[in-house]
Amino acid sequence: MTTGLTDGLPPIDGLQEQWGRGVVHCPYCHGWEIRGKRIGVLGTGPMSVHQALLFRQWSPDITLFRNDTVEPTEEEWDKLSARSVTVVDGAVASVDSINGVLTGLTLRQGSSFDMQALAVGTRMEARSALLESLGLSTQVHPMGVGRLIETDATGATAVQGVYAAGNVSNLMAQVITAAAEGVMTGARINADLIEEETRWAVEGRFGPFSAASEAAVSTIVQGHAHHRRSASGVSSWAP
């Protein structure tokens, strides 16, 4: 199963409309395109400070909007200060745009901020309905960024014969990583099928319906037939 995931966004006016345009999520996927711009980071959870520091690589003008959600630790406050990341308190009311182009954010208390790009940490949820129908359940990601289907290193799940790869089991995998996991899982499936086919062959060779067993049964049946025909005055019998 390579059913992927869905990105859950906070219910903020205008955010969904800018998703994939002025709103991005990954510094490795989108950092180059928004380098040097005024970048806002919308607080959505405990990873938002880390996200702000990541985007700081791409621009000296980073603003973290706490959005009544993010509570930095003392150590995180020191890091944000040392990297000259501006921190804004208050809940975000809207993501603003003109003619489809992101222009900034507005807080519920009325203040507006000009931004050229906005980074948002989404809630990543594995598309798991089909896998759950096969007896699996999602687990919380160790970093708290969403839910996924757990597998071993080769894609095998807790249900025999069911395998998963890509974002359904690795929420942060980029395309090349997901594709590589698919190759690894395909090899695991092939190995398991070979093992099963070999087991069937061994059971067929030595089991109750093996060639040796069939030959022994045939000999016994033929022997009984020969005995019955001799008793009837037939001197010999040939198949």
mmCIF file of C-alpha atoms in Angstrom:
data_model
loop_
_atom_site.group_PDB
_atom_site.id
_atom_site.type_symbol
_atom_site.label_atom_id
_atom_site.label_comp_id
_atom_site.label_asym_id
_atom_site.label_seq_id
_atom_site.Cartn_x
_atom_site.Cartn_y
_atom_site.Cartn_z
ATOM 1 C CA MET A 1 0.000 0.000 0.000
ATOM 2 C CA THR A 2 1.365 3.394 -1.007
ATOM 3 C CA THR A 3 -1.680 5.503 -0.221
ATOM 4 C CA GLY A 4 0.251 8.585 0.958
ATOM 5 C CA LEU A 5 -0.997 11.224 3.380
ATOM 6 C CA THR A 6 -3.138 14.326 3.668
ATOM 7 C CA ASP A 7 -1.938 17.700 4.981
ATOM 8 C CA GLY A 8 -4.236 19.202 7.593
ATOM 9 C CA LEU A 9 -4.233 23.006 7.789
ATOM 10 C CA PRO A 10 -5.454 25.208 10.662
ATOM 11 C CA PRO A 11 -8.920 26.735 10.069
ATOM 12 C CA ILE A 12 -7.698 30.246 9.218
ATOM 13 C CA ASP A 13 -9.377 32.401 6.566
ATOM 14 C CA GLY A 14 -7.436 32.474 3.311
ATOM 15 C CA LEU A 15 -4.921 29.817 4.317
ATOM 16 C CA GLN A 16 -6.303 26.988 2.188
ATOM 17 C CA GLU A 17 -6.522 29.251 -0.865
ATOM 18 C CA GLN A 18 -2.809 30.092 -0.624
ATOM 19 C CA TRP A 19 -1.674 26.511 0.062
ATOM 20 C CA GLY A 20 0.938 25.603 -2.547
ATOM 21 C CA ARG A 21 1.199 29.233 -3.674
ATOM 22 C CA GLY A 22 2.294 31.760 -1.083
ATOM 23 C CA VAL A 23 1.991 29.158 1.685
ATOM 24 C CA VAL A 24 4.647 26.428 1.827
ATOM 25 C CA HIS A 25 5.691 23.845 4.377
ATOM 26 C CA CYS A 26 9.200 22.540 3.668
ATOM 27 C CA PRO A 27 12.486 24.495 3.540
ATOM 28 C CA TYR A 28 14.081 21.734 1.488
ATOM 29 C CA CYS A 29 11.256 21.650 -1.051
ATOM 30 C CA HIS A 30 10.525 25.379 -1.314
ATOM 31 C CA GLY A 31 13.383 27.292 0.305
ATOM 32 C CA TRP A 32 15.127 28.263 -2.915
ATOM 33 C CA GLU A 33 11.980 29.739 -4.436
ATOM 34 C CA ILE A 34 11.361 32.072 -1.464
ATOM 35 C CA ARG A 35 14.980 32.889 -0.592
ATOM 36 C CA GLY A 36 15.595 36.405 0.661
ATOM 37 C CA LYS A 37 11.881 37.213 1.066
ATOM 38 C CA ARG A 38 9.941 38.288 4.151
ATOM 39 C CA ILE A 39 8.887 34.891 5.443
ATOM 40 C CA GLY A 40 6.332 34.290 8.164
ATOM 41 C CA VAL A 41 6.113 31.018 10.087
ATOM 42 C CA LEU A 42 2.651 30.190 11.383
ATOM 43 C CA GLY A 43 2.726 28.515 14.768
ATOM 44 C CA THR A 44 0.895 25.199 14.682
ATOM 45 C CA GLY A 45 2.717 23.077 17.254
ATOM 46 C CA PRO A 46 5.942 22.203 19.058
ATOM 47 C CA MET A 47 7.937 21.970 15.800
ATOM 48 C CA SER A 48 7.197 25.558 14.731
ATOM 49 C CA VAL A 49 10.298 26.997 16.407
ATOM 50 C CA HIS A 50 12.435 24.426 14.619
ATOM 51 C CA GLN A 51 10.700 25.329 11.364
ATOM 52 C CA ALA A 52 11.458 29.027 11.882
ATOM 53 C CA LEU A 53 15.142 28.240 12.427
ATOM 54 C CA LEU A 54 15.202 26.101 9.288
ATOM 55 C CA PHE A 55 13.773 28.874 7.121
ATOM 56 C CA ARG A 56 16.247 31.299 8.692
ATOM 57 C CA GLN A 57 18.819 29.683 6.392
ATOM 58 C CA TRP A 58 16.975 31.155 3.421
ATOM 59 C CA SER A 59 16.244 34.677 4.617
ATOM 60 C CA PRO A 60 17.373 37.164 7.272
ATOM 61 C CA ASP A 61 13.742 38.329 7.636
ATOM 62 C CA ILE A 62 11.828 35.628 9.515
ATOM 63 C CA THR A 63 8.790 36.218 11.732
ATOM 64 C CA LEU A 64 7.327 33.510 13.949
ATOM 65 C CA PHE A 65 3.613 34.001 14.675
ATOM 66 C CA ARG A 66 2.915 32.146 17.899
ATOM 67 C CA ASN A 67 -0.807 31.978 17.057
ATOM 68 C CA ASP A 68 -1.736 31.206 20.687
ATOM 69 C CA THR A 69 -0.229 27.771 20.071
ATOM 70 C CA VAL A 70 3.562 27.904 20.389
ATOM 71 C CA GLU A 71 5.222 28.222 23.799
ATOM 72 C CA PRO A 72 9.007 28.338 23.249
ATOM 73 C CA THR A 73 11.251 27.009 25.978
ATOM 74 C CA GLU A 74 13.924 29.257 27.490
ATOM 75 C CA GLU A 75 16.501 27.589 25.255
ATOM 76 C CA GLU A 76 14.322 28.150 22.189
ATOM 77 C CA TRP A 77 13.863 31.826 23.065
ATOM 78 C CA ASP A 78 17.655 32.144 23.143
ATOM 79 C CA LYS A 79 17.960 30.487 19.739
ATOM 80 C CA LEU A 80 15.291 32.692 18.173
ATOM 81 C CA SER A 81 16.941 35.804 19.583
ATOM 82 C CA ALA A 82 20.406 34.747 18.475
ATOM 83 C CA ARG A 83 19.153 34.180 14.936
ATOM 84 C CA SER A 84 17.226 37.497 14.889
ATOM 85 C CA VAL A 85 13.852 35.816 14.403
ATOM 86 C CA THR A 86 10.991 38.194 15.194
ATOM 87 C CA VAL A 87 8.280 36.676 17.407
ATOM 88 C CA VAL A 88 4.686 37.944 17.309
ATOM 89 C CA ASP A 89 2.069 37.076 19.934
ATOM 90 C CA GLY A 90 -1.638 36.615 19.287
ATOM 91 C CA ALA A 91 -3.914 34.407 17.235
ATOM 92 C CA VAL A 92 -3.885 34.764 13.450
ATOM 93 C CA ALA A 93 -7.277 35.653 11.971
ATOM 94 C CA SER A 94 -6.517 35.558 8.255
ATOM 95 C CA VAL A 95 -3.958 34.997 5.557
ATOM 96 C CA ASP A 96 -4.299 37.953 3.194
ATOM 97 C CA SER A 97 -3.817 38.165 -0.552
ATOM 98 C CA ILE A 98 -4.523 40.410 -3.526
ATOM 99 C CA ASN A 99 -5.350 38.893 -6.915
ATOM 100 C CA GLY A 100 -4.180 35.508 -5.645
ATOM 101 C CA VAL A 101 -0.808 36.801 -4.401
ATOM 102 C CA LEU A 102 0.017 36.502 -0.688
ATOM 103 C CA THR A 103 0.419 39.875 1.015
ATOM 104 C CA GLY A 104 0.551 39.055 4.713
ATOM 105 C CA LEU A 105 -1.384 38.097 7.831
ATOM 106 C CA THR A 106 -3.867 39.769 10.116
ATOM 107 C CA LEU A 107 -4.215 38.997 13.821
ATOM 108 C CA ARG A 108 -7.554 38.748 15.587
ATOM 109 C CA GLN A 109 -6.764 41.882 17.547
ATOM 110 C CA GLY A 110 -6.420 43.763 14.234
ATOM 111 C CA SER A 111 -2.695 44.121 13.566
ATOM 112 C CA SER A 112 -1.513 43.303 10.032
ATOM 113 C CA PHE A 113 1.921 42.201 8.887
ATOM 114 C CA ASP A 114 3.343 42.302 5.372
ATOM 115 C CA MET A 115 4.724 38.933 4.279
ATOM 116 C CA GLN A 116 5.882 37.592 0.931
ATOM 117 C CA ALA A 117 5.713 33.919 1.951
ATOM 118 C CA LEU A 118 4.272 31.904 4.800
ATOM 119 C CA ALA A 119 5.532 28.580 6.145
ATOM 120 C CA VAL A 120 3.058 26.288 7.883
ATOM 121 C CA GLY A 121 3.698 23.012 9.643
ATOM 122 C CA THR A 122 0.749 20.835 8.623
ATOM 123 C CA ARG A 123 -0.878 17.984 10.502
ATOM 124 C CA MET A 124 0.128 14.965 8.397
ATOM 125 C CA GLU A 125 -2.314 12.064 8.435
ATOM 126 C CA ALA A 126 -1.691 8.775 6.636
ATOM 127 C CA ARG A 127 -4.432 7.762 4.192
ATOM 128 C CA SER A 128 -5.112 4.638 6.200
ATOM 129 C CA ALA A 129 -8.745 3.641 5.589
ATOM 130 C CA LEU A 130 -7.847 0.689 3.349
ATOM 131 C CA LEU A 131 -5.067 -0.454 5.672
ATOM 132 C CA GLU A 132 -7.344 -0.191 8.692
ATOM 133 C CA SER A 133 -9.875 -2.409 6.902
ATOM 134 C CA LEU A 134 -7.123 -5.051 6.808
ATOM 135 C CA GLY A 135 -6.597 -4.920 10.568
ATOM 136 C CA LEU A 136 -3.988 -2.176 10.968
ATOM 137 C CA SER A 137 -4.220 1.083 12.915
ATOM 138 C CA THR A 138 -2.322 4.356 12.764
ATOM 139 C CA GLN A 139 0.242 5.401 15.357
ATOM 140 C CA VAL A 140 1.295 8.875 16.520
ATOM 141 C CA HIS A 141 4.542 10.058 14.949
ATOM 142 C CA PRO A 142 7.365 10.334 17.545
ATOM 143 C CA MET A 143 7.657 14.085 16.808
ATOM 144 C CA GLY A 144 3.915 14.637 17.191
ATOM 145 C CA VAL A 145 3.422 15.871 13.612
ATOM 146 C CA GLY A 146 0.688 13.388 12.669
ATOM 147 C CA ARG A 147 -0.257 9.707 12.416
ATOM 148 C CA LEU A 148 1.213 6.925 10.303
ATOM 149 C CA ILE A 149 1.166 3.184 9.659
ATOM 150 C CA GLU A 150 4.137 1.513 11.319
ATOM 151 C CA THR A 151 6.338 -0.856 9.308
ATOM 152 C CA ASP A 152 9.735 -2.435 9.736
ATOM 153 C CA ALA A 153 12.744 -1.264 7.695
ATOM 154 C CA THR A 154 11.604 -3.286 4.670
ATOM 155 C CA GLY A 155 7.946 -2.237 4.624
ATOM 156 C CA ALA A 156 6.323 -5.194 6.393
ATOM 157 C CA THR A 157 3.396 -4.288 8.670
ATOM 158 C CA ALA A 158 1.985 -6.065 11.711
ATOM 159 C CA VAL A 159 -0.435 -7.943 9.419
ATOM 160 C CA GLN A 160 1.152 -10.780 7.473
ATOM 161 C CA GLY A 161 1.028 -10.207 3.734
ATOM 162 C CA VAL A 162 0.349 -6.461 4.023
ATOM 163 C CA TYR A 163 3.150 -4.031 3.217
ATOM 164 C CA ALA A 164 3.352 -0.229 3.117
ATOM 165 C CA ALA A 165 5.809 2.316 1.751
ATOM 166 C CA GLY A 166 6.180 6.046 1.176
ATOM 167 C CA ASN A 167 4.346 8.758 3.083
ATOM 168 C CA VAL A 168 1.726 6.411 4.521
ATOM 169 C CA SER A 169 4.490 4.986 6.733
ATOM 170 C CA ASN A 170 7.068 7.797 6.579
ATOM 171 C CA LEU A 171 5.358 11.176 6.949
ATOM 172 C CA MET A 172 8.449 13.226 6.133
ATOM 173 C CA ALA A 173 9.679 11.282 3.116
ATOM 174 C CA GLN A 174 10.323 13.321 -0.002
ATOM 175 C CA VAL A 175 9.526 11.838 -3.417
ATOM 176 C CA ILE A 176 12.933 10.242 -3.919
ATOM 177 C CA THR A 177 12.856 8.711 -0.426
ATOM 178 C CA ALA A 178 9.330 7.365 -0.902
ATOM 179 C CA ALA A 179 10.302 5.838 -4.256
ATOM 180 C CA ALA A 180 13.361 4.182 -2.713
ATOM 181 C CA GLU A 181 11.218 2.728 0.062
ATOM 182 C CA GLY A 182 8.889 1.354 -2.602
ATOM 183 C CA VAL A 183 11.824 -0.442 -4.236
ATOM 184 C CA MET A 184 12.943 -1.862 -0.888
ATOM 185 C CA THR A 185 9.427 -3.034 -0.057
ATOM 186 C CA GLY A 186 9.043 -4.616 -3.500
ATOM 187 C CA ALA A 187 12.217 -6.615 -2.887
ATOM 188 C CA ARG A 188 10.899 -7.719 0.514
ATOM 189 C CA ILE A 189 7.602 -8.845 -1.027
ATOM 190 C CA ASN A 190 9.458 -10.789 -3.704
ATOM 191 C CA ALA A 191 11.676 -12.479 -1.096
ATOM 192 C CA ASP A 192 8.648 -13.444 0.996
ATOM 193 C CA LEU A 193 6.863 -14.886 -2.038
ATOM 194 C CA ILE A 194 9.934 -16.939 -2.968
ATOM 195 C CA GLU A 195 10.133 -18.250 0.587
ATOM 196 C CA GLU A 196 6.456 -19.194 0.556
ATOM 197 C CA GLU A 197 6.691 -20.847 -2.864
ATOM 198 C CA THR A 198 9.749 -22.832 -1.743
ATOM 199 C CA ARG A 199 7.945 -23.953 1.409
ATOM 200 C CA TRP A 200 5.048 -25.213 -0.701
ATOM 201 C CA ALA A 201 7.486 -27.104 -2.927
ATOM 202 C CA VAL A 202 9.151 -28.738 0.075
ATOM 203 C CA GLU A 203 5.793 -29.722 1.552
ATOM 204 C CA GLY A 204 4.757 -31.115 -1.789
ATOM 205 C CA ARG A 205 7.915 -33.182 -2.038
ATOM 206 C CA PHE A 206 7.791 -34.692 1.434
ATOM 207 C CA GLY A 207 4.151 -34.249 2.436
ATOM 208 C CA PRO A 208 1.206 -36.683 2.259
ATOM 209 C CA PHE A 209 0.668 -35.997 -1.455
ATOM 210 C CA SER A 210 4.327 -35.972 -2.500
ATOM 211 C CA ALA A 211 5.562 -37.958 -5.503
ATOM 212 C CA ALA A 212 7.161 -40.538 -3.177
ATOM 213 C CA SER A 213 3.937 -40.993 -1.250
ATOM 214 C CA GLU A 214 1.905 -41.351 -4.448
ATOM 215 C CA ALA A 215 4.353 -43.962 -5.739
ATOM 216 C CA ALA A 216 4.131 -45.935 -2.496
ATOM 217 C CA VAL A 217 0.338 -45.860 -2.570
ATOM 218 C CA SER A 218 0.374 -46.936 -6.220
ATOM 219 C CA THR A 219 2.624 -49.908 -5.387
ATOM 220 C CA ILE A 220 0.326 -50.971 -2.597
ATOM 221 C CA VAL A 221 -2.781 -50.671 -4.789
ATOM 222 C CA GLN A 222 -1.143 -52.579 -7.628
ATOM 223 C CA GLY A 223 -0.008 -55.291 -5.197
ATOM 224 C CA HIS A 224 -3.563 -55.779 -3.924
ATOM 225 C CA ALA A 225 -4.868 -55.936 -7.484
ATOM 226 C CA HIS A 226 -2.278 -58.610 -8.412
ATOM 227 C CA HIS A 227 -3.246 -60.689 -5.361
ATOM 228 C CA ARG A 228 -6.953 -60.541 -6.185
ATOM 229 C CA ARG A 229 -6.438 -61.563 -9.809
ATOM 230 C CA SER A 230 -4.125 -64.477 -8.865
ATOM 231 C CA ALA A 231 -6.790 -65.815 -6.541
ATOM 232 C CA SER A 232 -9.207 -65.793 -9.478
ATOM 233 C CA GLY A 233 -6.960 -68.054 -11.584
ATOM 234 C CA VAL A 234 -5.037 -65.314 -13.326
ATOM 235 C CA SER A 235 -1.391 -66.255 -13.221
ATOM 236 C CA SER A 236 0.003 -62.795 -13.733
ATOM 237 C CA TRP A 237 -1.042 -59.160 -14.000
ATOM 238 C CA ALA A 238 0.568 -56.238 -15.687
ATOM 239 C CA PRO A 239 -0.560 -52.643 -15.581
#
